[in-house]
Amino acid sequence: MMNSEERSLLPTSDIDEIEGLFRIVPPVPNGAGVSPSTSDSVAISVGGGRAVSPASVPPVIPTSVAGGGIGVPSASSPVPTAGSPPRAFGFTPSPNTLTEPVWDTLKRDLVRIAVNLRQVVFPNPSREDPGKALRDWDLWGPFFFIILLALTLSSSASQNKAQVFAVVFAVLSAGALILTLNVLLLGGKIIFFQSLSVLGYCLFPVDIAALLCLMFSNKWARSLVVLVTLAWSSWATYPFMSTAVPPARKALALYPVCLMYISIGFLVLAND
Amino acid sequence: MAFEGYQNPRTALFHVLFKGLAVAFYICCKWISSSFVIHFVVCVLLLALDFWTVKNVSGRRLVGLRWWNETDENGESVWRFESLDQQAMEQLHSKDAWLFWSAIVASLGVWVLFGIVAILNFSPNYLLIVGIAIVLNGANIIGFFKCRKDAKAKLQGLATEAMVSHLTPKIHNLFSA
């Protein structure tokens, strides 16, 4: 009844797996992604919409998908005939992240930073659905922005440079942590790292303000720049924070965020 | 020659290089520069480079493991692990693997020691650097240990399934013959 010898590469979807148990999945995309299929291979679309096509129909081992929370869905990729590069187990966004060249990995991370920055800080349609917007969070972007801000503020400080640097860095990191905890404790549904990532990316406008303030020393110009970028930062954080918490608690979640940006704004302004 | 016996000498070198540089710089920082800002930035940059290298390059090349964290459609946070299949795992050199594991554990140990020294010296500034080092090294260690456990479980699962799928047709034949 069950042809266990000829089963296709299974992604993480439960339905696909159950289907595959009873018949060979025909080479028809199930809507989320397509890839060319050869006569004896099958194209499946993986949950994230990226297609994986095995080179041949191998004996495939049944997989188990762990439920929600911390889960490790496992789908084995085809074990090809002899003399091939090592294949990988596990859910692979592309078939070969284990054996890809280093430059690919680096490029992927850099592109991710740019994409995340654009999604968080600049107006774009995916802001309507914040949960989806920062699906691919990363902490490298925030890391660079915090370091840049601390460096800028420290270099424009006339004395106590070391203290300024350490204080800015500590305040920003601790602030991001505490704000995230605040949202979580208010009953918000946001991933810890996603929130850290958003708060970090929203420092980008403040970075710009700090760099511009390095150049001008006119008090009014600096105030204007800081005000504009503060508004920009708050606008950037707003959808992420507000959709995460229940509506009654929106203000409670947003107020500390604005407070933090205002205090950083003062730091930037007061730096002489 | 120290590099004999390694299957991936360049990867092994980089695996140890950034860690070693970070530790060395932390120890010698006062002789190189008098500014704490420089110490901090250089140390943290080296630590970040090391974290990225271990997670993305040496983990893959030396032990065939990879881990990362994703958010799925329901907004849940999911840990993903990748590992090479059995055939490829056996091709991995044991010396590479030994270097990998011992380096990351030793590095964490050294930074914990530095942390204790910094606490005893009452220098919160340097504690900041040590804190970051411990967080980054710790994250890699936890990730890779979890990944290795997962890889072992998968291999065992596979062995069981392979056995089952081999025996089933034989049993069918027994009853239909």
GROMACS .gro file of C-alpha atoms in nm:
model
  449
    1MET     CA    1   0.000   0.000   0.000
    2MET     CA    2   0.266   0.244   0.092
    3ASN     CA    3   0.544   0.280  -0.155
    4SER     CA    4   0.816   0.376   0.077
    5GLU     CA    5   1.084   0.342  -0.183
    6GLU     CA    6   0.962   0.620  -0.401
    7ARG     CA    7   0.873   0.916  -0.198
    8SER     CA    8   0.958   1.270  -0.262
    9LEU     CA    9   1.163   1.517  -0.069
   10LEU     CA   10   0.939   1.649   0.201
   11PRO     CA   11   0.929   2.000   0.330
   12THR     CA   12   0.794   2.099   0.662
   13SER     CA   13   0.426   2.098   0.574
   14ASP     CA   14   0.225   1.831   0.750
   15ILE     CA   15  -0.025   1.797   0.468
   16ASP     CA   16   0.245   1.733   0.213
   17GLU     CA   17   0.398   1.471   0.432
   18ILE     CA   18   0.075   1.283   0.479
   19GLU     CA   19   0.001   1.306   0.109
   20GLY     CA   20   0.340   1.169   0.029
   21LEU     CA   21   0.282   0.871   0.250
   22PHE     CA   22   0.005   0.748   0.026
   23ARG     CA   23   0.107   0.839  -0.322
   24ILE     CA   24   0.385   0.987  -0.520
   25VAL     CA   25   0.335   1.361  -0.525
   26PRO     CA   26   0.291   1.460  -0.886
   27PRO     CA   27   0.524   1.719  -1.028
   28VAL     CA   28   0.278   1.999  -0.975
   29PRO     CA   29   0.361   2.294  -0.759
   30ASN     CA   30   0.127   2.336  -0.470
   31GLY     CA   31   0.106   2.704  -0.508
   32ALA     CA   32   0.389   2.857  -0.320
   33GLY     CA   33   0.679   2.794  -0.548
   34VAL     CA   34   0.779   2.618  -0.866
   35SER     CA   35   1.089   2.454  -0.986
   36PRO     CA   36   1.149   2.258  -1.304
   37SER     CA   37   1.084   1.890  -1.266
   38THR     CA   38   1.251   1.615  -1.457
   39SER     CA   39   1.085   1.292  -1.551
   40ASP     CA   40   1.158   1.119  -1.229
   41SER     CA   41   1.193   1.405  -0.992
   42VAL     CA   42   0.940   1.606  -0.807
   43ALA     CA   43   0.920   1.970  -0.731
   44ILE     CA   44   0.802   2.066  -0.392
   45SER     CA   45   0.760   2.405  -0.249
   46VAL     CA   46   0.900   2.455   0.089
   47GLY     CA   47   0.700   2.642   0.353
   48GLY     CA   48   0.889   2.962   0.299
   49GLY     CA   49   0.806   2.965  -0.069
   50ARG     CA   50   1.141   2.848  -0.196
   51ALA     CA   51   1.149   2.541  -0.412
   52VAL     CA   52   1.375   2.245  -0.374
   53SER     CA   53   1.404   1.988  -0.648
   54PRO     CA   54   1.583   1.664  -0.583
   55ALA     CA   55   1.804   1.533  -0.856
   56SER     CA   56   1.660   1.185  -0.840
   57VAL     CA   57   1.398   0.992  -0.653
   58PRO     CA   58   1.589   0.824  -0.378
   59PRO     CA   59   1.478   0.598  -0.097
   60VAL     CA   60   1.351   0.847   0.151
   61ILE     CA   61   1.313   0.805   0.516
   62PRO     CA   62   0.995   0.918   0.687
   63THR     CA   63   1.043   1.233   0.879
   64SER     CA   64   0.880   1.369   1.185
   65VAL     CA   65   0.780   1.725   1.231
   66ALA     CA   66   0.795   1.855   1.580
   67GLY     CA   67   0.513   2.086   1.681
   68GLY     CA   68   0.534   2.458   1.750
   69GLY     CA   69   0.771   2.623   1.993
   70ILE     CA   70   1.123   2.500   1.967
   71GLY     CA   71   1.090   2.253   1.685
   72VAL     CA   72   1.333   2.097   1.450
   73PRO     CA   73   1.157   1.990   1.136
   74SER     CA   74   1.372   1.742   0.955
   75ALA     CA   75   1.348   1.643   0.597
   76SER     CA   76   1.626   1.445   0.449
   77SER     CA   77   1.757   1.556   0.119
   78PRO     CA   78   1.823   1.297  -0.148
   79VAL     CA   79   2.124   1.080  -0.096
   80PRO     CA   80   2.272   1.099  -0.441
   81THR     CA   81   2.480   0.842  -0.616
   82ALA     CA   82   2.843   0.808  -0.531
   83GLY     CA   83   3.096   1.079  -0.590
   84SER     CA   84   2.883   1.377  -0.497
   85PRO     CA   85   2.938   1.663  -0.258
   86PRO     CA   86   2.814   1.602   0.095
   87ARG     CA   87   2.442   1.653   0.129
   88ALA     CA   88   2.272   1.803   0.422
   89PHE     CA   89   1.992   1.710   0.650
   90GLY     CA   90   1.756   1.955   0.795
   91PHE     CA   91   1.545   2.227   0.656
   92THR     CA   92   1.759   2.407   0.404
   93PRO     CA   93   1.661   2.741   0.261
   94SER     CA   94   1.875   2.654  -0.035
   95PRO     CA   95   1.987   2.301  -0.100
   96ASN     CA   96   2.343   2.351  -0.001
   97THR     CA   97   2.402   2.601   0.274
   98LEU     CA   98   2.640   2.356   0.435
   99THR     CA   99   2.871   2.344   0.138
  100GLU     CA  100   2.829   2.689  -0.007
  101PRO     CA  101   3.131   2.911  -0.053
  102VAL     CA  102   3.209   3.160   0.220
  103TRP     CA  103   3.147   3.456  -0.005
  104ASP     CA  104   2.786   3.341  -0.055
  105THR     CA  105   2.727   3.331   0.316
  106LEU     CA  106   2.876   3.674   0.363
  107LYS     CA  107   2.674   3.817   0.078
  108ARG     CA  108   2.356   3.666   0.215
  109ASP     CA  109   2.411   3.825   0.553
  110LEU     CA  110   2.494   4.164   0.405
  111VAL     CA  111   2.188   4.159   0.184
  112ARG     CA  112   1.978   4.065   0.483
  113ILE     CA  113   2.102   4.366   0.677
  114ALA     CA  114   2.016   4.597   0.388
  115VAL     CA  115   1.671   4.444   0.343
  116ASN     CA  116   1.591   4.462   0.711
  117LEU     CA  117   1.704   4.821   0.730
  118ARG     CA  118   1.484   4.915   0.441
  119GLN     CA  119   1.187   4.734   0.588
  120VAL     CA  120   1.213   4.890   0.930
  121VAL     CA  121   1.319   5.243   0.866
  122PHE     CA  122   1.187   5.336   0.526
  123PRO     CA  123   0.826   5.350   0.414
  124ASN     CA  124   0.729   5.035   0.231
  125PRO     CA  125   0.415   4.824   0.194
  126SER     CA  126   0.523   4.543   0.420
  127ARG     CA  127   0.504   4.770   0.721
  128GLU     CA  128   0.133   4.692   0.729
  129ASP     CA  129   0.218   4.346   0.853
  130PRO     CA  130   0.500   4.401   1.097
  131GLY     CA  131   0.522   4.041   1.204
  132LYS     CA  132   0.612   3.943   0.854
  133ALA     CA  133   0.833   4.238   0.788
  134LEU     CA  134   1.115   4.138   1.014
  135ARG     CA  135   1.077   3.764   0.977
  136ASP     CA  136   1.445   3.738   0.894
  137TRP     CA  137   1.573   3.932   1.189
  138ASP     CA  138   1.941   3.968   1.242
  139LEU     CA  139   2.145   4.143   1.505
  140TRP     CA  140   2.441   4.253   1.295
  141GLY     CA  141   2.271   4.567   1.172
  142PRO     CA  142   2.178   4.685   1.522
  143PHE     CA  143   2.527   4.598   1.638
  144PHE     CA  144   2.690   4.819   1.376
  145PHE     CA  145   2.449   5.105   1.443
  146ILE     CA  146   2.506   5.100   1.817
  147ILE     CA  147   2.882   5.098   1.772
  148LEU     CA  148   2.859   5.377   1.518
  149LEU     CA  149   2.645   5.590   1.745
  150ALA     CA  150   2.867   5.534   2.046
  151LEU     CA  151   3.177   5.614   1.839
  152THR     CA  152   3.027   5.931   1.699
  153LEU     CA  153   2.913   6.059   2.035
  154SER     CA  154   3.240   5.969   2.194
  155SER     CA  155   3.452   6.135   1.930
  156SER     CA  156   3.264   6.460   1.960
  157ALA     CA  157   3.290   6.462   2.337
  158SER     CA  158   3.560   6.694   2.454
  159GLN     CA  159   3.642   6.506   2.769
  160ASN     CA  160   3.574   6.168   2.918
  161LYS     CA  161   3.558   6.003   2.582
  162ALA     CA  162   3.588   5.657   2.724
  163GLN     CA  163   3.307   5.714   2.970
  164VAL     CA  164   3.078   5.856   2.704
  165PHE     CA  165   3.140   5.558   2.480
  166ALA     CA  166   3.083   5.302   2.751
  167VAL     CA  167   2.776   5.479   2.881
  168VAL     CA  168   2.615   5.517   2.541
  169PHE     CA  169   2.680   5.155   2.452
  170ALA     CA  170   2.555   5.024   2.785
  171VAL     CA  171   2.248   5.247   2.786
  172LEU     CA  172   2.152   5.149   2.433
  173SER     CA  173   2.196   4.776   2.485
  174ALA     CA  174   2.031   4.774   2.826
  175GLY     CA  175   1.758   5.000   2.693
  176ALA     CA  176   1.681   4.766   2.404
  177LEU     CA  177   1.674   4.469   2.641
  178ILE     CA  178   1.448   4.641   2.891
  179LEU     CA  179   1.211   4.770   2.626
  180THR     CA  180   1.178   4.422   2.485
  181LEU     CA  181   1.109   4.280   2.827
  182ASN     CA  182   0.854   4.553   2.876
  183VAL     CA  183   0.666   4.448   2.567
  184LEU     CA  184   0.684   4.083   2.661
  185LEU     CA  185   0.565   4.148   3.016
  186LEU     CA  186   0.274   4.354   2.890
  187GLY     CA  187   0.150   4.039   2.727
  188GLY     CA  188   0.281   4.126   2.386
  189LYS     CA  189   0.345   3.867   2.122
  190ILE     CA  190   0.681   3.942   1.982
  191ILE     CA  191   0.992   3.737   1.951
  192PHE     CA  192   1.265   3.857   2.181
  193PHE     CA  193   1.530   3.881   1.912
  194GLN     CA  194   1.292   4.032   1.661
  195SER     CA  195   1.218   4.315   1.900
  196LEU     CA  196   1.586   4.372   1.977
  197SER     CA  197   1.646   4.381   1.606
  198VAL     CA  198   1.373   4.639   1.542
  199LEU     CA  199   1.491   4.867   1.821
  200GLY     CA  200   1.844   4.842   1.691
  201TYR     CA  201   1.753   4.924   1.334
  202CYS     CA  202   1.548   5.221   1.451
  203LEU     CA  203   1.871   5.371   1.575
  204PHE     CA  204   1.966   5.441   1.218
  205PRO     CA  205   1.799   5.785   1.211
  206VAL     CA  206   1.969   5.874   1.539
  207ASP     CA  207   2.299   5.773   1.381
  208ILE     CA  208   2.234   6.015   1.100
  209ALA     CA  209   2.150   6.286   1.352
  210ALA     CA  210   2.472   6.226   1.542
  211LEU     CA  211   2.680   6.238   1.225
  212LEU     CA  212   2.511   6.557   1.110
  213CYS     CA  213   2.557   6.716   1.450
  214LEU     CA  214   2.926   6.645   1.419
  215MET     CA  215   2.930   6.874   1.123
  216PHE     CA  216   2.718   7.166   1.246
  217SER     CA  217   2.761   7.345   1.570
  218ASN     CA  218   2.466   7.579   1.530
  219LYS     CA  219   2.226   7.508   1.816
  220TRP     CA  220   1.909   7.557   1.617
  221ALA     CA  221   2.018   7.346   1.325
  222ARG     CA  222   2.112   7.066   1.559
  223SER     CA  223   1.783   7.083   1.745
  224LEU     CA  224   1.595   7.065   1.420
  225VAL     CA  225   1.795   6.768   1.295
  226VAL     CA  226   1.755   6.582   1.623
  227LEU     CA  227   1.382   6.651   1.635
  228VAL     CA  228   1.325   6.529   1.282
  229THR     CA  229   1.524   6.211   1.333
  230LEU     CA  230   1.355   6.143   1.666
  231ALA     CA  231   1.019   6.162   1.497
  232TRP     CA  232   1.151   5.932   1.225
  233SER     CA  233   1.271   5.677   1.481
  234SER     CA  234   0.945   5.677   1.668
  235TRP     CA  235   0.749   5.644   1.346
  236ALA     CA  236   0.967   5.349   1.250
  237THR     CA  237   0.916   5.167   1.579
  238TYR     CA  238   0.546   5.237   1.606
  239PRO     CA  239   0.394   4.958   1.393
  240PHE     CA  240   0.616   4.689   1.540
  241MET     CA  241   0.557   4.779   1.899
  242SER     CA  242   0.192   4.866   1.877
  243THR     CA  243   0.075   4.557   1.693
  244ALA     CA  244   0.259   4.334   1.933
  245VAL     CA  245   0.066   4.437   2.243
  246PRO     CA  246  -0.307   4.433   2.316
  247PRO     CA  247  -0.465   4.767   2.218
  248ALA     CA  248  -0.531   4.872   2.576
  249ARG     CA  249  -0.160   4.858   2.648
  250LYS     CA  250  -0.033   5.029   2.338
  251ALA     CA  251   0.059   5.351   2.513
  252LEU     CA  252   0.237   5.163   2.790
  253ALA     CA  253   0.454   4.991   2.534
  254LEU     CA  254   0.527   5.296   2.323
  255TYR     CA  255   0.594   5.549   2.597
  256PRO     CA  256   0.925   5.398   2.716
  257VAL     CA  257   1.044   5.366   2.358
  258CYS     CA  258   0.983   5.734   2.293
  259LEU     CA  259   1.146   5.816   2.623
  260MET     CA  260   1.459   5.628   2.529
  261TYR     CA  261   1.485   5.797   2.192
  262ILE     CA  262   1.429   6.137   2.349
  263SER     CA  263   1.707   6.080   2.599
  264ILE     CA  264   1.942   5.969   2.325
  265GLY     CA  265   1.837   6.278   2.137
  266PHE     CA  266   1.943   6.489   2.430
  267LEU     CA  267   2.274   6.309   2.444
  268VAL     CA  268   2.331   6.387   2.080
  269LEU     CA  269   2.224   6.745   2.121
  270ALA     CA  270   2.421   6.809   2.436
  271ASN     CA  271   2.738   6.669   2.292
  272ASP     CA  272   2.979   6.943   2.241
  273MET     CA  273   5.473   2.142   1.070
  274ALA     CA  274   5.173   2.240   1.272
  275PHE     CA  275   4.935   2.223   0.980
  276GLU     CA  276   4.984   1.863   0.888
  277GLY     CA  277   4.696   1.632   0.950
  278TYR     CA  278   4.426   1.896   0.908
  279GLN     CA  279   4.187   1.851   0.628
  280ASN     CA  280   4.104   2.220   0.620
  281PRO     CA  281   4.415   2.402   0.741
  282ARG     CA  282   4.296   2.747   0.634
  283THR     CA  283   3.962   2.714   0.807
  284ALA     CA  284   4.130   2.576   1.116
  285LEU     CA  285   4.364   2.872   1.116
  286PHE     CA  286   4.084   3.128   1.095
  287HIS     CA  287   3.886   2.944   1.358
  288VAL     CA  288   4.164   3.000   1.605
  289LEU     CA  289   4.298   3.327   1.467
  290PHE     CA  290   4.022   3.567   1.564
  291LYS     CA  291   3.974   3.410   1.905
  292GLY     CA  292   4.345   3.428   1.973
  293LEU     CA  293   4.369   3.785   1.848
  294ALA     CA  294   4.078   3.894   2.064
  295VAL     CA  295   4.230   3.738   2.376
  296ALA     CA  296   4.577   3.869   2.296
  297PHE     CA  297   4.450   4.218   2.232
  298TYR     CA  298   4.252   4.220   2.554
  299ILE     CA  299   4.563   4.127   2.747
  300CYS     CA  300   4.796   4.370   2.569
  301CYS     CA  301   4.555   4.653   2.507
  302LYS     CA  302   4.710   4.890   2.756
  303TRP     CA  303   5.047   4.867   2.585
  304ILE     CA  304   4.903   4.931   2.241
  305SER     CA  305   4.678   5.224   2.305
  306SER     CA  306   4.568   5.434   2.596
  307SER     CA  307   4.214   5.487   2.481
  308PHE     CA  308   3.945   5.258   2.617
  309VAL     CA  309   3.730   5.329   2.316
  310ILE     CA  310   3.990   5.175   2.087
  311HIS     CA  311   4.020   4.873   2.315
  312PHE     CA  312   3.649   4.823   2.317
  313VAL     CA  313   3.590   4.867   1.949
  314VAL     CA  314   3.881   4.648   1.839
  315CYS     CA  315   3.801   4.372   2.087
  316VAL     CA  316   3.434   4.371   2.004
  317LEU     CA  317   3.505   4.375   1.631
  318LEU     CA  318   3.738   4.077   1.667
  319LEU     CA  319   3.482   3.896   1.879
  320ALA     CA  320   3.209   3.964   1.625
  321LEU     CA  321   3.431   3.843   1.341
  322ASP     CA  322   3.509   3.532   1.539
  323PHE     CA  323   3.142   3.468   1.610
  324TRP     CA  324   3.052   3.500   1.244
  325THR     CA  325   3.343   3.283   1.132
  326VAL     CA  326   3.270   3.005   1.377
  327LYS     CA  327   2.899   3.006   1.311
  328ASN     CA  328   2.911   3.029   0.936
  329VAL     CA  329   3.242   2.891   0.820
  330SER     CA  330   3.437   2.675   1.059
  331GLY     CA  331   3.128   2.504   1.197
  332ARG     CA  332   3.037   2.398   0.847
  333ARG     CA  333   3.381   2.302   0.728
  334LEU     CA  334   3.528   2.140   1.037
  335VAL     CA  335   3.234   1.955   1.188
  336GLY     CA  336   2.961   1.980   0.927
  337LEU     CA  337   2.710   2.148   1.155
  338ARG     CA  338   2.510   2.463   1.126
  339TRP     CA  339   2.246   2.630   1.340
  340TRP     CA  340   2.028   2.933   1.312
  341ASN     CA  341   1.705   3.075   1.438
  342GLU     CA  342   1.402   3.162   1.233
  343THR     CA  343   1.057   3.300   1.283
  344ASP     CA  344   0.793   3.089   1.116
  345GLU     CA  345   0.452   3.194   0.988
  346ASN     CA  346   0.285   3.177   1.326
  347GLY     CA  347   0.538   3.411   1.472
  348GLU     CA  348   0.701   3.136   1.670
  349SER     CA  349   1.073   3.126   1.706
  350VAL     CA  350   1.220   2.807   1.569
  351TRP     CA  351   1.573   2.676   1.589
  352ARG     CA  352   1.697   2.517   1.274
  353PHE     CA  353   1.984   2.275   1.257
  354GLU     CA  354   2.167   2.140   0.963
  355SER     CA  355   2.414   1.858   0.955
  356LEU     CA  356   2.589   1.649   0.700
  357ASP     CA  357   2.467   1.299   0.633
  358GLN     CA  358   2.647   0.997   0.764
  359GLN     CA  359   2.864   0.935   0.463
  360ALA     CA  360   2.994   1.289   0.465
  361MET     CA  361   3.031   1.297   0.841
  362GLU     CA  362   3.264   1.003   0.828
  363GLN     CA  363   3.481   1.183   0.580
  364LEU     CA  364   3.540   1.459   0.827
  365HIS     CA  365   3.871   1.455   0.988
  366SER     CA  366   3.878   1.392   1.359
  367LYS     CA  367   4.165   1.632   1.415
  368ASP     CA  368   3.961   1.915   1.268
  369ALA     CA  369   3.671   1.832   1.493
  370TRP     CA  370   3.891   1.814   1.799
  371LEU     CA  371   4.037   2.154   1.725
  372PHE     CA  372   3.692   2.301   1.672
  373TRP     CA  373   3.540   2.185   1.997
  374SER     CA  374   3.842   2.244   2.214
  375ALA     CA  375   3.894   2.596   2.078
  376ILE     CA  376   3.544   2.717   2.149
  377VAL     CA  377   3.534   2.566   2.496
  378ALA     CA  378   3.882   2.695   2.584
  379SER     CA  379   3.792   3.040   2.457
  380LEU     CA  380   3.485   3.058   2.679
  381GLY     CA  381   3.691   2.944   2.976
  382VAL     CA  382   3.951   3.211   2.917
  383TRP     CA  383   3.692   3.489   2.894
  384VAL     CA  384   3.523   3.374   3.213
  385LEU     CA  385   3.861   3.400   3.380
  386PHE     CA  386   3.905   3.752   3.246
  387GLY     CA  387   3.561   3.834   3.378
  388ILE     CA  388   3.657   3.724   3.726
  389VAL     CA  389   3.974   3.933   3.706
  390ALA     CA  390   3.778   4.235   3.588
  391ILE     CA  391   3.532   4.198   3.875
  392LEU     CA  392   3.815   4.176   4.123
  393ASN     CA  393   3.974   4.486   3.970
  394PHE     CA  394   3.648   4.680   3.988
  395SER     CA  395   3.664   4.783   3.625
  396PRO     CA  396   3.310   4.788   3.486
  397ASN     CA  397   3.432   4.915   3.150
  398TYR     CA  398   3.631   4.602   3.081
  399LEU     CA  399   3.357   4.391   3.225
  400LEU     CA  400   3.147   4.518   2.937
  401ILE     CA  401   3.394   4.374   2.687
  402VAL     CA  402   3.413   4.045   2.876
  403GLY     CA  403   3.034   4.031   2.897
  404ILE     CA  404   3.003   4.063   2.522
  405ALA     CA  405   3.271   3.799   2.470
  406ILE     CA  406   3.094   3.555   2.699
  407VAL     CA  407   2.758   3.614   2.532
  408LEU     CA  408   2.897   3.559   2.183
  409ASN     CA  409   3.106   3.254   2.269
  410GLY     CA  410   2.827   3.111   2.481
  411ALA     CA  411   2.577   3.149   2.198
  412ASN     CA  412   2.800   2.957   1.962
  413ILE     CA  413   2.866   2.682   2.213
  414ILE     CA  414   2.500   2.635   2.295
  415GLY     CA  415   2.404   2.642   1.929
  416PHE     CA  416   2.662   2.387   1.824
  417PHE     CA  417   2.601   2.150   2.111
  418LYS     CA  418   2.230   2.154   2.039
  419CYS     CA  419   2.305   2.101   1.673
  420ARG     CA  420   2.533   1.806   1.744
  421LYS     CA  421   2.273   1.646   1.967
  422ASP     CA  422   2.017   1.693   1.697
  423ALA     CA  423   2.246   1.547   1.432
  424LYS     CA  424   2.310   1.239   1.643
  425ALA     CA  425   1.938   1.193   1.702
  426LYS     CA  426   1.872   1.224   1.333
  427LEU     CA  427   2.136   0.969   1.245
  428GLN     CA  428   1.992   0.727   1.494
  429GLY     CA  429   1.645   0.786   1.363
  430LEU     CA  430   1.767   0.725   1.013
  431ALA     CA  431   1.935   0.401   1.107
  432THR     CA  432   1.616   0.275   1.266
  433GLU     CA  433   1.405   0.378   0.968
  434ALA     CA  434   1.647   0.226   0.721
  435MET     CA  435   1.631  -0.099   0.910
  436VAL     CA  436   1.252  -0.090   0.913
  437SER     CA  437   1.225  -0.011   0.547
  438HIS     CA  438   1.459  -0.295   0.461
  439LEU     CA  439   1.280  -0.548   0.674
  440THR     CA  440   0.926  -0.461   0.567
  441PRO     CA  441   0.943  -0.591   0.209
  442LYS     CA  442   1.116  -0.903   0.331
  443ILE     CA  443   0.837  -0.967   0.576
  444HIS     CA  444   0.583  -0.902   0.301
  445ASN     CA  445   0.759  -1.154   0.080
  446LEU     CA  446   0.753  -1.408   0.358
  447PHE     CA  447   0.379  -1.383   0.384
  448SER     CA  448   0.297  -1.361   0.019
  449ALA     CA  449   0.530  -1.632  -0.106
   0.00000   0.00000   0.00000
